[in-house]
Amino acid sequence: NAGVTQTPKFRILKIGQSMTLQCTQDMNHNYMYWYRQDPGMGLKLIYYSVGAGITDKGEVPNGYNVSRSTTEDFPLRLELAAPSQTSVYFCASRFRDRGRFNEQFFGPGTRLTVL
Amino acid sequence: LAKTTQPISMDSYEGQEVNITCSHNNIATNDYITWYQQFPSQGPRFIIQGYKTKVTNEVASLFIPADRKSSTLSLPRVSLSDTAVYYCLVGGTYNTDKLIFGTGTRLQVFP
């Protein structure tokens, strides 16, 4: 299993441009998450999904959009990029069942700079 | 989702035992306590999880008192490679869809 994969690894955007950060997991996890991490800071939840076709806002959703058309993929869309969106973006997934509280698996991250 | 409070940073020397405490006063009956480790430029990774009393694995131990309002991650004989940020997360099987991380504890290990 590759686990959680993210593309691209690095990206530089100009102000006002848009892009999609890709996230794919091959563990058949039902839950997926997007976090951002600013330099020296903790993780902030942007959006999450509890299954295909279902998404919900996290702590800092403004300026982002998501979709979940398949179990495996959870892309994050940035529209009209702003310098405040310069950050490292992490995707995570986990399997939610009734038996235990399963841990999250994180991808390697995408480092985004908006100039 | 229970709010967690951890020390912002801790320093230690190689070979010492490090204990990082997390407070979670409003933990719910069904909540588990999970700890993650994050190295620079990497995503967090799972270290250990517990519900009550003590849990031990090859990496760490987790101590949870009877009232479960706090927990302590114990790292035995740390090395330089244990320098990382450690996050405590509280959530349950029935009531947690959002998973929000706290600020974490930045552990610096010196030679």
mmCIF file with all atom_site columns, C-alpha atoms in Angstrom:
data_model
loop_
_atom_site.group_PDB
_atom_site.id
_atom_site.type_symbol
_atom_site.label_atom_id
_atom_site.label_alt_id
_atom_site.label_comp_id
_atom_site.label_asym_id
_atom_site.label_entity_id
_atom_site.label_seq_id
_atom_site.pdbx_PDB_ins_code
_atom_site.Cartn_x
_atom_site.Cartn_y
_atom_site.Cartn_z
_atom_site.occupancy
_atom_site.B_iso_or_equiv
_atom_site.pdbx_formal_charge
_atom_site.auth_seq_id
_atom_site.auth_comp_id
_atom_site.auth_asym_id
_atom_site.auth_atom_id
_atom_site.pdbx_PDB_model_num
ATOM 1   C CA . ASN A 1 1   ? 0.000   0.000  0.000  1.00 0.00 ? 1   ASN A CA 1
ATOM 2   C CA . ALA A 1 2   ? 1.216   3.500  -0.824 1.00 0.00 ? 2   ALA A CA 1
ATOM 3   C CA . GLY A 1 3   ? -0.861  4.968  2.026  1.00 0.00 ? 3   GLY A CA 1
ATOM 4   C CA . VAL A 1 4   ? -1.749  8.634  1.558  1.00 0.00 ? 4   VAL A CA 1
ATOM 5   C CA . THR A 1 5   ? -0.145  10.347 -1.408 1.00 0.00 ? 5   THR A CA 1
ATOM 6   C CA . GLN A 1 6   ? -0.186  14.058 -2.195 1.00 0.00 ? 6   GLN A CA 1
ATOM 7   C CA . THR A 1 7   ? 0.750   15.974 -5.320 1.00 0.00 ? 7   THR A CA 1
ATOM 8   C CA . PRO A 1 8   ? 2.494   18.235 -6.004 1.00 0.00 ? 8   PRO A CA 1
ATOM 9   C CA . LYS A 1 9   ? 5.223   18.319 -3.342 1.00 0.00 ? 9   LYS A CA 1
ATOM 10  C CA . PHE A 1 10  ? 5.969   21.986 -3.949 1.00 0.00 ? 10  PHE A CA 1
ATOM 11  C CA . ARG A 1 11  ? 4.208   24.797 -5.789 1.00 0.00 ? 11  ARG A CA 1
ATOM 12  C CA . ILE A 1 12  ? 4.630   28.525 -6.189 1.00 0.00 ? 12  ILE A CA 1
ATOM 13  C CA . LEU A 1 13  ? 1.541   30.497 -7.146 1.00 0.00 ? 13  LEU A CA 1
ATOM 14  C CA . LYS A 1 14  ? 1.012   34.106 -8.024 1.00 0.00 ? 14  LYS A CA 1
ATOM 15  C CA . ILE A 1 15  ? -1.677  36.092 -6.222 1.00 0.00 ? 15  ILE A CA 1
ATOM 16  C CA . GLY A 1 16  ? -5.050  35.448 -7.819 1.00 0.00 ? 16  GLY A CA 1
ATOM 17  C CA . GLN A 1 17  ? -4.119  32.141 -9.441 1.00 0.00 ? 17  GLN A CA 1
ATOM 18  C CA . SER A 1 18  ? -5.951  28.943 -8.602 1.00 0.00 ? 18  SER A CA 1
ATOM 19  C CA . MET A 1 19  ? -4.846  25.360 -8.212 1.00 0.00 ? 19  MET A CA 1
ATOM 20  C CA . THR A 1 20  ? -5.915  21.939 -6.981 1.00 0.00 ? 20  THR A CA 1
ATOM 21  C CA . LEU A 1 21  ? -3.975  19.950 -4.417 1.00 0.00 ? 21  LEU A CA 1
ATOM 22  C CA . GLN A 1 22  ? -4.426  16.257 -4.978 1.00 0.00 ? 22  GLN A CA 1
ATOM 23  C CA . CYS A 1 23  ? -4.800  13.632 -2.245 1.00 0.00 ? 23  CYS A CA 1
ATOM 24  C CA . THR A 1 24  ? -5.274  9.908  -2.759 1.00 0.00 ? 24  THR A CA 1
ATOM 25  C CA . GLN A 1 25  ? -5.414  7.035  -0.287 1.00 0.00 ? 25  GLN A CA 1
ATOM 26  C CA . ASP A 1 26  ? -5.419  3.321  -1.064 1.00 0.00 ? 26  ASP A CA 1
ATOM 27  C CA . MET A 1 27  ? -6.462  2.012  2.363  1.00 0.00 ? 27  MET A CA 1
ATOM 28  C CA . ASN A 1 28  ? -10.221 2.147  1.723  1.00 0.00 ? 28  ASN A CA 1
ATOM 29  C CA . HIS A 1 29  ? -10.602 4.709  4.498  1.00 0.00 ? 29  HIS A CA 1
ATOM 30  C CA . ASN A 1 30  ? -13.973 6.386  4.742  1.00 0.00 ? 30  ASN A CA 1
ATOM 31  C CA . TYR A 1 31  ? -12.798 9.573  6.467  1.00 0.00 ? 31  TYR A CA 1
ATOM 32  C CA . MET A 1 32  ? -10.446 12.078 4.867  1.00 0.00 ? 32  MET A CA 1
ATOM 33  C CA . TYR A 1 33  ? -9.110  15.445 6.067  1.00 0.00 ? 33  TYR A CA 1
ATOM 34  C CA . TRP A 1 34  ? -7.236  18.506 4.883  1.00 0.00 ? 34  TRP A CA 1
ATOM 35  C CA . TYR A 1 35  ? -5.037  20.458 7.285  1.00 0.00 ? 35  TYR A CA 1
ATOM 36  C CA . ARG A 1 36  ? -2.773  23.423 6.829  1.00 0.00 ? 36  ARG A CA 1
ATOM 37  C CA . GLN A 1 37  ? 0.285   24.158 8.905  1.00 0.00 ? 37  GLN A CA 1
ATOM 38  C CA . ASP A 1 38  ? 1.862   27.605 8.926  1.00 0.00 ? 38  ASP A CA 1
ATOM 39  C CA . PRO A 1 39  ? 5.558   27.879 9.830  1.00 0.00 ? 39  PRO A CA 1
ATOM 40  C CA . GLY A 1 40  ? 6.168   27.029 13.493 1.00 0.00 ? 40  GLY A CA 1
ATOM 41  C CA . MET A 1 41  ? 2.473   26.524 14.164 1.00 0.00 ? 41  MET A CA 1
ATOM 42  C CA . GLY A 1 42  ? 0.102   23.638 14.721 1.00 0.00 ? 42  GLY A CA 1
ATOM 43  C CA . LEU A 1 43  ? -2.305  21.950 12.324 1.00 0.00 ? 43  LEU A CA 1
ATOM 44  C CA . LYS A 1 44  ? -5.523  23.682 11.367 1.00 0.00 ? 44  LYS A CA 1
ATOM 45  C CA . LEU A 1 45  ? -8.421  21.669 9.925  1.00 0.00 ? 45  LEU A CA 1
ATOM 46  C CA . ILE A 1 46  ? -9.671  23.085 6.609  1.00 0.00 ? 46  ILE A CA 1
ATOM 47  C CA . TYR A 1 47  ? -12.261 20.553 5.436  1.00 0.00 ? 47  TYR A CA 1
ATOM 48  C CA . TYR A 1 48  ? -13.090 16.952 6.084  1.00 0.00 ? 48  TYR A CA 1
ATOM 49  C CA . SER A 1 49  ? -15.193 14.208 4.529  1.00 0.00 ? 49  SER A CA 1
ATOM 50  C CA . VAL A 1 50  ? -16.940 11.250 6.120  1.00 0.00 ? 50  VAL A CA 1
ATOM 51  C CA . GLY A 1 51  ? -17.511 9.462  2.837  1.00 0.00 ? 51  GLY A CA 1
ATOM 52  C CA . ALA A 1 52  ? -17.929 9.899  -0.893 1.00 0.00 ? 52  ALA A CA 1
ATOM 53  C CA . GLY A 1 53  ? -20.262 12.801 -1.618 1.00 0.00 ? 53  GLY A CA 1
ATOM 54  C CA . ILE A 1 54  ? -20.145 14.186 1.940  1.00 0.00 ? 54  ILE A CA 1
ATOM 55  C CA . THR A 1 55  ? -17.909 17.061 3.012  1.00 0.00 ? 55  THR A CA 1
ATOM 56  C CA . ASP A 1 56  ? -17.972 19.585 5.835  1.00 0.00 ? 56  ASP A CA 1
ATOM 57  C CA . LYS A 1 57  ? -16.082 22.650 6.987  1.00 0.00 ? 57  LYS A CA 1
ATOM 58  C CA . GLY A 1 58  ? -13.317 22.597 9.536  1.00 0.00 ? 58  GLY A CA 1
ATOM 59  C CA . GLU A 1 59  ? -11.738 25.475 11.435 1.00 0.00 ? 59  GLU A CA 1
ATOM 60  C CA . VAL A 1 60  ? -10.408 27.521 8.497  1.00 0.00 ? 60  VAL A CA 1
ATOM 61  C CA . PRO A 1 61  ? -12.432 26.790 5.310  1.00 0.00 ? 61  PRO A CA 1
ATOM 62  C CA . ASN A 1 62  ? -12.480 30.260 3.749  1.00 0.00 ? 62  ASN A CA 1
ATOM 63  C CA . GLY A 1 63  ? -10.709 30.432 0.405  1.00 0.00 ? 63  GLY A CA 1
ATOM 64  C CA . TYR A 1 64  ? -10.879 26.680 -0.189 1.00 0.00 ? 64  TYR A CA 1
ATOM 65  C CA . ASN A 1 65  ? -13.236 24.158 -1.715 1.00 0.00 ? 65  ASN A CA 1
ATOM 66  C CA . VAL A 1 66  ? -13.307 20.379 -1.683 1.00 0.00 ? 66  VAL A CA 1
ATOM 67  C CA . SER A 1 67  ? -15.114 17.515 -3.332 1.00 0.00 ? 67  SER A CA 1
ATOM 68  C CA . ARG A 1 68  ? -15.226 13.796 -2.676 1.00 0.00 ? 68  ARG A CA 1
ATOM 69  C CA . SER A 1 69  ? -16.533 11.885 -5.661 1.00 0.00 ? 69  SER A CA 1
ATOM 70  C CA . THR A 1 70  ? -14.705 8.647  -4.806 1.00 0.00 ? 70  THR A CA 1
ATOM 71  C CA . THR A 1 71  ? -13.537 6.943  -1.621 1.00 0.00 ? 71  THR A CA 1
ATOM 72  C CA . GLU A 1 72  ? -9.896  7.273  -2.691 1.00 0.00 ? 72  GLU A CA 1
ATOM 73  C CA . ASP A 1 73  ? -9.622  10.928 -3.712 1.00 0.00 ? 73  ASP A CA 1
ATOM 74  C CA . PHE A 1 74  ? -10.131 14.167 -1.816 1.00 0.00 ? 74  PHE A CA 1
ATOM 75  C CA . PRO A 1 75  ? -8.846  17.165 -3.814 1.00 0.00 ? 75  PRO A CA 1
ATOM 76  C CA . LEU A 1 76  ? -8.511  20.624 -2.270 1.00 0.00 ? 76  LEU A CA 1
ATOM 77  C CA . ARG A 1 77  ? -9.170  23.598 -4.532 1.00 0.00 ? 77  ARG A CA 1
ATOM 78  C CA . LEU A 1 78  ? -7.701  27.050 -3.941 1.00 0.00 ? 78  LEU A CA 1
ATOM 79  C CA . GLU A 1 79  ? -9.456  29.841 -5.781 1.00 0.00 ? 79  GLU A CA 1
ATOM 80  C CA . LEU A 1 80  ? -7.866  33.290 -6.031 1.00 0.00 ? 80  LEU A CA 1
ATOM 81  C CA . ALA A 1 81  ? -4.702  32.436 -4.116 1.00 0.00 ? 81  ALA A CA 1
ATOM 82  C CA . ALA A 1 82  ? -3.580  34.944 -1.473 1.00 0.00 ? 82  ALA A CA 1
ATOM 83  C CA . PRO A 1 83  ? -0.269  35.285 0.428  1.00 0.00 ? 83  PRO A CA 1
ATOM 84  C CA . SER A 1 84  ? -2.109  34.213 3.602  1.00 0.00 ? 84  SER A CA 1
ATOM 85  C CA . GLN A 1 85  ? -2.525  30.770 2.028  1.00 0.00 ? 85  GLN A CA 1
ATOM 86  C CA . THR A 1 86  ? 1.231   30.204 2.014  1.00 0.00 ? 86  THR A CA 1
ATOM 87  C CA . SER A 1 87  ? 1.519   27.077 4.116  1.00 0.00 ? 87  SER A CA 1
ATOM 88  C CA . VAL A 1 88  ? 2.166   23.354 4.136  1.00 0.00 ? 88  VAL A CA 1
ATOM 89  C CA . TYR A 1 89  ? -0.950  21.340 3.384  1.00 0.00 ? 89  TYR A CA 1
ATOM 90  C CA . PHE A 1 90  ? -1.431  17.871 4.786  1.00 0.00 ? 90  PHE A CA 1
ATOM 91  C CA . CYS A 1 91  ? -4.035  15.347 3.779  1.00 0.00 ? 91  CYS A CA 1
ATOM 92  C CA . ALA A 1 92  ? -5.004  12.568 6.167  1.00 0.00 ? 92  ALA A CA 1
ATOM 93  C CA . SER A 1 93  ? -7.345  9.607  6.231  1.00 0.00 ? 93  SER A CA 1
ATOM 94  C CA . ARG A 1 94  ? -8.681  7.106  8.730  1.00 0.00 ? 94  ARG A CA 1
ATOM 95  C CA . PHE A 1 95  ? -11.148 4.278  8.932  1.00 0.00 ? 95  PHE A CA 1
ATOM 96  C CA . ARG A 1 96  ? -14.062 4.964  11.213 1.00 0.00 ? 96  ARG A CA 1
ATOM 97  C CA . ASP A 1 97  ? -15.800 1.965  12.652 1.00 0.00 ? 97  ASP A CA 1
ATOM 98  C CA . ARG A 1 98  ? -17.773 1.312  15.792 1.00 0.00 ? 98  ARG A CA 1
ATOM 99  C CA . GLY A 1 99  ? -15.177 -0.858 17.457 1.00 0.00 ? 99  GLY A CA 1
ATOM 100 C CA . ARG A 1 100 ? -12.351 1.554  18.204 1.00 0.00 ? 100 ARG A CA 1
ATOM 101 C CA . PHE A 1 101 ? -11.114 5.047  17.544 1.00 0.00 ? 101 PHE A CA 1
ATOM 102 C CA . ASN A 1 102 ? -8.753  4.525  14.644 1.00 0.00 ? 102 ASN A CA 1
ATOM 103 C CA . GLU A 1 103 ? -5.748  6.742  14.065 1.00 0.00 ? 103 GLU A CA 1
ATOM 104 C CA . GLN A 1 104 ? -5.197  9.075  11.148 1.00 0.00 ? 104 GLN A CA 1
ATOM 105 C CA . PHE A 1 105 ? -2.621  8.433  8.449  1.00 0.00 ? 105 PHE A CA 1
ATOM 106 C CA . PHE A 1 106 ? -1.016  11.537 6.987  1.00 0.00 ? 106 PHE A CA 1
ATOM 107 C CA . GLY A 1 107 ? 0.447   12.266 3.598  1.00 0.00 ? 107 GLY A CA 1
ATOM 108 C CA . PRO A 1 108 ? 3.889   13.872 3.083  1.00 0.00 ? 108 PRO A CA 1
ATOM 109 C CA . GLY A 1 109 ? 2.430   17.326 2.517  1.00 0.00 ? 109 GLY A CA 1
ATOM 110 C CA . THR A 1 110 ? 2.380   19.973 -0.209 1.00 0.00 ? 110 THR A CA 1
ATOM 111 C CA . ARG A 1 111 ? 4.429   23.117 0.381  1.00 0.00 ? 111 ARG A CA 1
ATOM 112 C CA . LEU A 1 112 ? 2.636   26.071 -1.208 1.00 0.00 ? 112 LEU A CA 1
ATOM 113 C CA . THR A 1 113 ? 4.004   29.582 -1.578 1.00 0.00 ? 113 THR A CA 1
ATOM 114 C CA . VAL A 1 114 ? 1.851   32.431 -2.847 1.00 0.00 ? 114 VAL A CA 1
ATOM 115 C CA . LEU A 1 115 ? 3.755   35.477 -4.078 1.00 0.00 ? 115 LEU A CA 1
ATOM 116 C CA . LEU B 2 1   ? -14.640 17.334 20.882 1.00 0.00 ? 1   LEU B CA 1
ATOM 117 C CA . ALA B 2 2   ? -12.606 17.697 24.056 1.00 0.00 ? 2   ALA B CA 1
ATOM 118 C CA . LYS B 2 3   ? -10.210 20.634 24.129 1.00 0.00 ? 3   LYS B CA 1
ATOM 119 C CA . THR B 2 4   ? -6.633  19.738 25.001 1.00 0.00 ? 4   THR B CA 1
ATOM 120 C CA . THR B 2 5   ? -3.883  21.754 26.676 1.00 0.00 ? 5   THR B CA 1
ATOM 121 C CA . GLN B 2 6   ? -0.193  20.886 26.477 1.00 0.00 ? 6   GLN B CA 1
ATOM 122 C CA . PRO B 2 7   ? 3.054   22.684 27.338 1.00 0.00 ? 7   PRO B CA 1
ATOM 123 C CA . ILE B 2 8   ? 4.319   24.616 24.344 1.00 0.00 ? 8   ILE B CA 1
ATOM 124 C CA . SER B 2 9   ? 7.883   23.331 24.595 1.00 0.00 ? 9   SER B CA 1
ATOM 125 C CA . MET B 2 10  ? 10.183  21.088 26.606 1.00 0.00 ? 10  MET B CA 1
ATOM 126 C CA . ASP B 2 11  ? 13.937  20.499 26.614 1.00 0.00 ? 11  ASP B CA 1
ATOM 127 C CA . SER B 2 12  ? 15.753  17.314 27.520 1.00 0.00 ? 12  SER B CA 1
ATOM 128 C CA . TYR B 2 13  ? 19.113  15.590 27.178 1.00 0.00 ? 13  TYR B CA 1
ATOM 129 C CA . GLU B 2 14  ? 19.876  12.322 25.507 1.00 0.00 ? 14  GLU B CA 1
ATOM 130 C CA . GLY B 2 15  ? 19.244  9.303  27.706 1.00 0.00 ? 15  GLY B CA 1
ATOM 131 C CA . GLN B 2 16  ? 16.704  11.007 29.935 1.00 0.00 ? 16  GLN B CA 1
ATOM 132 C CA . GLU B 2 17  ? 13.054  10.047 30.312 1.00 0.00 ? 17  GLU B CA 1
ATOM 133 C CA . VAL B 2 18  ? 10.628  12.678 29.048 1.00 0.00 ? 18  VAL B CA 1
ATOM 134 C CA . ASN B 2 19  ? 7.049   13.034 30.265 1.00 0.00 ? 19  ASN B CA 1
ATOM 135 C CA . ILE B 2 20  ? 4.616   15.239 28.355 1.00 0.00 ? 20  ILE B CA 1
ATOM 136 C CA . THR B 2 21  ? 1.268   15.894 30.002 1.00 0.00 ? 21  THR B CA 1
ATOM 137 C CA . CYS B 2 22  ? -1.964  16.752 28.217 1.00 0.00 ? 22  CYS B CA 1
ATOM 138 C CA . SER B 2 23  ? -5.027  18.151 29.997 1.00 0.00 ? 23  SER B CA 1
ATOM 139 C CA . HIS B 2 24  ? -8.492  17.269 28.678 1.00 0.00 ? 24  HIS B CA 1
ATOM 140 C CA . ASN B 2 25  ? -10.956 18.218 31.400 1.00 0.00 ? 25  ASN B CA 1
ATOM 141 C CA . ASN B 2 26  ? -14.124 17.698 29.331 1.00 0.00 ? 26  ASN B CA 1
ATOM 142 C CA . ILE B 2 27  ? -13.255 14.281 27.965 1.00 0.00 ? 27  ILE B CA 1
ATOM 143 C CA . ALA B 2 28  ? -16.350 12.216 27.173 1.00 0.00 ? 28  ALA B CA 1
ATOM 144 C CA . THR B 2 29  ? -17.042 8.656  28.247 1.00 0.00 ? 29  THR B CA 1
ATOM 145 C CA . ASN B 2 30  ? -16.426 7.250  24.773 1.00 0.00 ? 30  ASN B CA 1
ATOM 146 C CA . ASP B 2 31  ? -13.310 9.314  24.051 1.00 0.00 ? 31  ASP B CA 1
ATOM 147 C CA . TYR B 2 32  ? -9.883  7.810  23.432 1.00 0.00 ? 32  TYR B CA 1
ATOM 148 C CA . ILE B 2 33  ? -6.583  9.641  23.872 1.00 0.00 ? 33  ILE B CA 1
ATOM 149 C CA . THR B 2 34  ? -4.231  9.516  20.910 1.00 0.00 ? 34  THR B CA 1
ATOM 150 C CA . TRP B 2 35  ? -0.711  10.900 20.588 1.00 0.00 ? 35  TRP B CA 1
ATOM 151 C CA . TYR B 2 36  ? 1.050   11.837 17.367 1.00 0.00 ? 36  TYR B CA 1
ATOM 152 C CA . GLN B 2 37  ? 4.648   12.748 16.598 1.00 0.00 ? 37  GLN B CA 1
ATOM 153 C CA . GLN B 2 38  ? 5.650   15.195 13.885 1.00 0.00 ? 38  GLN B CA 1
ATOM 154 C CA . PHE B 2 39  ? 9.170   15.672 12.548 1.00 0.00 ? 39  PHE B CA 1
ATOM 155 C CA . PRO B 2 40  ? 10.029  18.826 10.595 1.00 0.00 ? 40  PRO B CA 1
ATOM 156 C CA . SER B 2 41  ? 8.730   18.803 7.025  1.00 0.00 ? 41  SER B CA 1
ATOM 157 C CA . GLN B 2 42  ? 6.735   15.600 7.589  1.00 0.00 ? 42  GLN B CA 1
ATOM 158 C CA . GLY B 2 43  ? 3.149   14.761 8.368  1.00 0.00 ? 43  GLY B CA 1
ATOM 159 C CA . PRO B 2 44  ? 2.261   13.624 11.899 1.00 0.00 ? 44  PRO B CA 1
ATOM 160 C CA . ARG B 2 45  ? 2.438   9.935  12.649 1.00 0.00 ? 45  ARG B CA 1
ATOM 161 C CA . PHE B 2 46  ? 0.617   7.870  15.249 1.00 0.00 ? 46  PHE B CA 1
ATOM 162 C CA . ILE B 2 47  ? 2.572   6.952  18.381 1.00 0.00 ? 47  ILE B CA 1
ATOM 163 C CA . ILE B 2 48  ? 0.177   5.511  20.933 1.00 0.00 ? 48  ILE B CA 1
ATOM 164 C CA . GLN B 2 49  ? -3.449  5.433  22.007 1.00 0.00 ? 49  GLN B CA 1
ATOM 165 C CA . GLY B 2 50  ? -5.223  4.598  25.226 1.00 0.00 ? 50  GLY B CA 1
ATOM 166 C CA . TYR B 2 51  ? -8.545  4.708  27.021 1.00 0.00 ? 51  TYR B CA 1
ATOM 167 C CA . LYS B 2 52  ? -7.599  4.226  30.671 1.00 0.00 ? 52  LYS B CA 1
ATOM 168 C CA . THR B 2 53  ? -4.749  3.131  32.974 1.00 0.00 ? 53  THR B CA 1
ATOM 169 C CA . LYS B 2 54  ? -1.506  2.399  31.145 1.00 0.00 ? 54  LYS B CA 1
ATOM 170 C CA . VAL B 2 55  ? -0.587  1.468  27.605 1.00 0.00 ? 55  VAL B CA 1
ATOM 171 C CA . THR B 2 56  ? 2.922   0.609  26.443 1.00 0.00 ? 56  THR B CA 1
ATOM 172 C CA . ASN B 2 57  ? 4.360   -0.102 23.034 1.00 0.00 ? 57  ASN B CA 1
ATOM 173 C CA . GLU B 2 58  ? 7.854   -0.226 21.577 1.00 0.00 ? 58  GLU B CA 1
ATOM 174 C CA . VAL B 2 59  ? 8.038   3.562  21.293 1.00 0.00 ? 59  VAL B CA 1
ATOM 175 C CA . ALA B 2 60  ? 6.329   5.038  24.367 1.00 0.00 ? 60  ALA B CA 1
ATOM 176 C CA . SER B 2 61  ? 4.062   4.586  27.350 1.00 0.00 ? 61  SER B CA 1
ATOM 177 C CA . LEU B 2 62  ? 0.795   6.371  28.000 1.00 0.00 ? 62  LEU B CA 1
ATOM 178 C CA . PHE B 2 63  ? -0.455  6.904  31.530 1.00 0.00 ? 63  PHE B CA 1
ATOM 179 C CA . ILE B 2 64  ? -4.104  7.815  32.109 1.00 0.00 ? 64  ILE B CA 1
ATOM 180 C CA . PRO B 2 65  ? -5.403  8.427  35.661 1.00 0.00 ? 65  PRO B CA 1
ATOM 181 C CA . ALA B 2 66  ? -8.762  7.138  36.808 1.00 0.00 ? 66  ALA B CA 1
ATOM 182 C CA . ASP B 2 67  ? -10.596 10.445 36.195 1.00 0.00 ? 67  ASP B CA 1
ATOM 183 C CA . ARG B 2 68  ? -9.152  10.573 32.641 1.00 0.00 ? 68  ARG B CA 1
ATOM 184 C CA . LYS B 2 69  ? -8.926  14.382 32.752 1.00 0.00 ? 69  LYS B CA 1
ATOM 185 C CA . SER B 2 70  ? -5.273  14.256 31.798 1.00 0.00 ? 70  SER B CA 1
ATOM 186 C CA . SER B 2 71  ? -2.779  11.895 30.239 1.00 0.00 ? 71  SER B CA 1
ATOM 187 C CA . THR B 2 72  ? 1.007   11.629 30.175 1.00 0.00 ? 72  THR B CA 1
ATOM 188 C CA . LEU B 2 73  ? 3.108   10.484 27.273 1.00 0.00 ? 73  LEU B CA 1
ATOM 189 C CA . SER B 2 74  ? 6.366   8.970  28.501 1.00 0.00 ? 74  SER B CA 1
ATOM 190 C CA . LEU B 2 75  ? 9.374   8.592  26.218 1.00 0.00 ? 75  LEU B CA 1
ATOM 191 C CA . PRO B 2 76  ? 12.096  6.458  27.827 1.00 0.00 ? 76  PRO B CA 1
ATOM 192 C CA . ARG B 2 77  ? 15.741  7.339  27.254 1.00 0.00 ? 77  ARG B CA 1
ATOM 193 C CA . VAL B 2 78  ? 15.257  9.896  24.508 1.00 0.00 ? 78  VAL B CA 1
ATOM 194 C CA . SER B 2 79  ? 17.739  10.377 21.702 1.00 0.00 ? 79  SER B CA 1
ATOM 195 C CA . LEU B 2 80  ? 18.377  13.275 19.340 1.00 0.00 ? 80  LEU B CA 1
ATOM 196 C CA . SER B 2 81  ? 15.994  11.659 16.860 1.00 0.00 ? 81  SER B CA 1
ATOM 197 C CA . ASP B 2 82  ? 13.100  12.157 19.293 1.00 0.00 ? 82  ASP B CA 1
ATOM 198 C CA . THR B 2 83  ? 13.280  15.917 18.691 1.00 0.00 ? 83  THR B CA 1
ATOM 199 C CA . ALA B 2 84  ? 9.828   16.616 17.284 1.00 0.00 ? 84  ALA B CA 1
ATOM 200 C CA . VAL B 2 85  ? 6.431   18.105 18.031 1.00 0.00 ? 85  VAL B CA 1
ATOM 201 C CA . TYR B 2 86  ? 4.049   15.870 19.991 1.00 0.00 ? 86  TYR B CA 1
ATOM 202 C CA . TYR B 2 87  ? 0.282   16.281 19.732 1.00 0.00 ? 87  TYR B CA 1
ATOM 203 C CA . CYS B 2 88  ? -2.399  14.978 22.045 1.00 0.00 ? 88  CYS B CA 1
ATOM 204 C CA . LEU B 2 89  ? -5.807  14.346 20.452 1.00 0.00 ? 89  LEU B CA 1
ATOM 205 C CA . VAL B 2 90  ? -9.019  13.314 22.194 1.00 0.00 ? 90  VAL B CA 1
ATOM 206 C CA . GLY B 2 91  ? -11.953 11.799 20.341 1.00 0.00 ? 91  GLY B CA 1
ATOM 207 C CA . GLY B 2 92  ? -14.458 8.995  20.421 1.00 0.00 ? 92  GLY B CA 1
ATOM 208 C CA . THR B 2 93  ? -15.886 6.356  18.181 1.00 0.00 ? 93  THR B CA 1
ATOM 209 C CA . TYR B 2 94  ? -19.409 7.795  18.187 1.00 0.00 ? 94  TYR B CA 1
ATOM 210 C CA . ASN B 2 95  ? -19.053 11.552 18.427 1.00 0.00 ? 95  ASN B CA 1
ATOM 211 C CA . THR B 2 96  ? -15.987 12.656 16.524 1.00 0.00 ? 96  THR B CA 1
ATOM 212 C CA . ASP B 2 97  ? -16.013 13.455 12.846 1.00 0.00 ? 97  ASP B CA 1
ATOM 213 C CA . LYS B 2 98  ? -13.901 16.602 13.043 1.00 0.00 ? 98  LYS B CA 1
ATOM 214 C CA . LEU B 2 99  ? -10.415 16.014 14.395 1.00 0.00 ? 99  LEU B CA 1
ATOM 215 C CA . ILE B 2 100 ? -8.883  19.254 15.596 1.00 0.00 ? 100 ILE B CA 1
ATOM 216 C CA . PHE B 2 101 ? -5.308  19.308 16.830 1.00 0.00 ? 101 PHE B CA 1
ATOM 217 C CA . GLY B 2 102 ? -4.059  21.443 19.687 1.00 0.00 ? 102 GLY B CA 1
ATOM 218 C CA . THR B 2 103 ? -0.852  23.443 19.615 1.00 0.00 ? 103 THR B CA 1
ATOM 219 C CA . GLY B 2 104 ? 1.357   20.471 20.451 1.00 0.00 ? 104 GLY B CA 1
ATOM 220 C CA . THR B 2 105 ? 4.538   20.274 22.525 1.00 0.00 ? 105 THR B CA 1
ATOM 221 C CA . ARG B 2 106 ? 7.858   20.986 20.853 1.00 0.00 ? 106 ARG B CA 1
ATOM 222 C CA . LEU B 2 107 ? 10.467  18.647 22.377 1.00 0.00 ? 107 LEU B CA 1
ATOM 223 C CA . GLN B 2 108 ? 14.117  19.524 21.867 1.00 0.00 ? 108 GLN B CA 1
ATOM 224 C CA . VAL B 2 109 ? 16.664  16.867 22.816 1.00 0.00 ? 109 VAL B CA 1
ATOM 225 C CA . PHE B 2 110 ? 20.250  18.006 23.372 1.00 0.00 ? 110 PHE B CA 1
ATOM 226 C CA . PRO B 2 111 ? 23.395  15.856 23.268 1.00 0.00 ? 111 PRO B CA 1
#
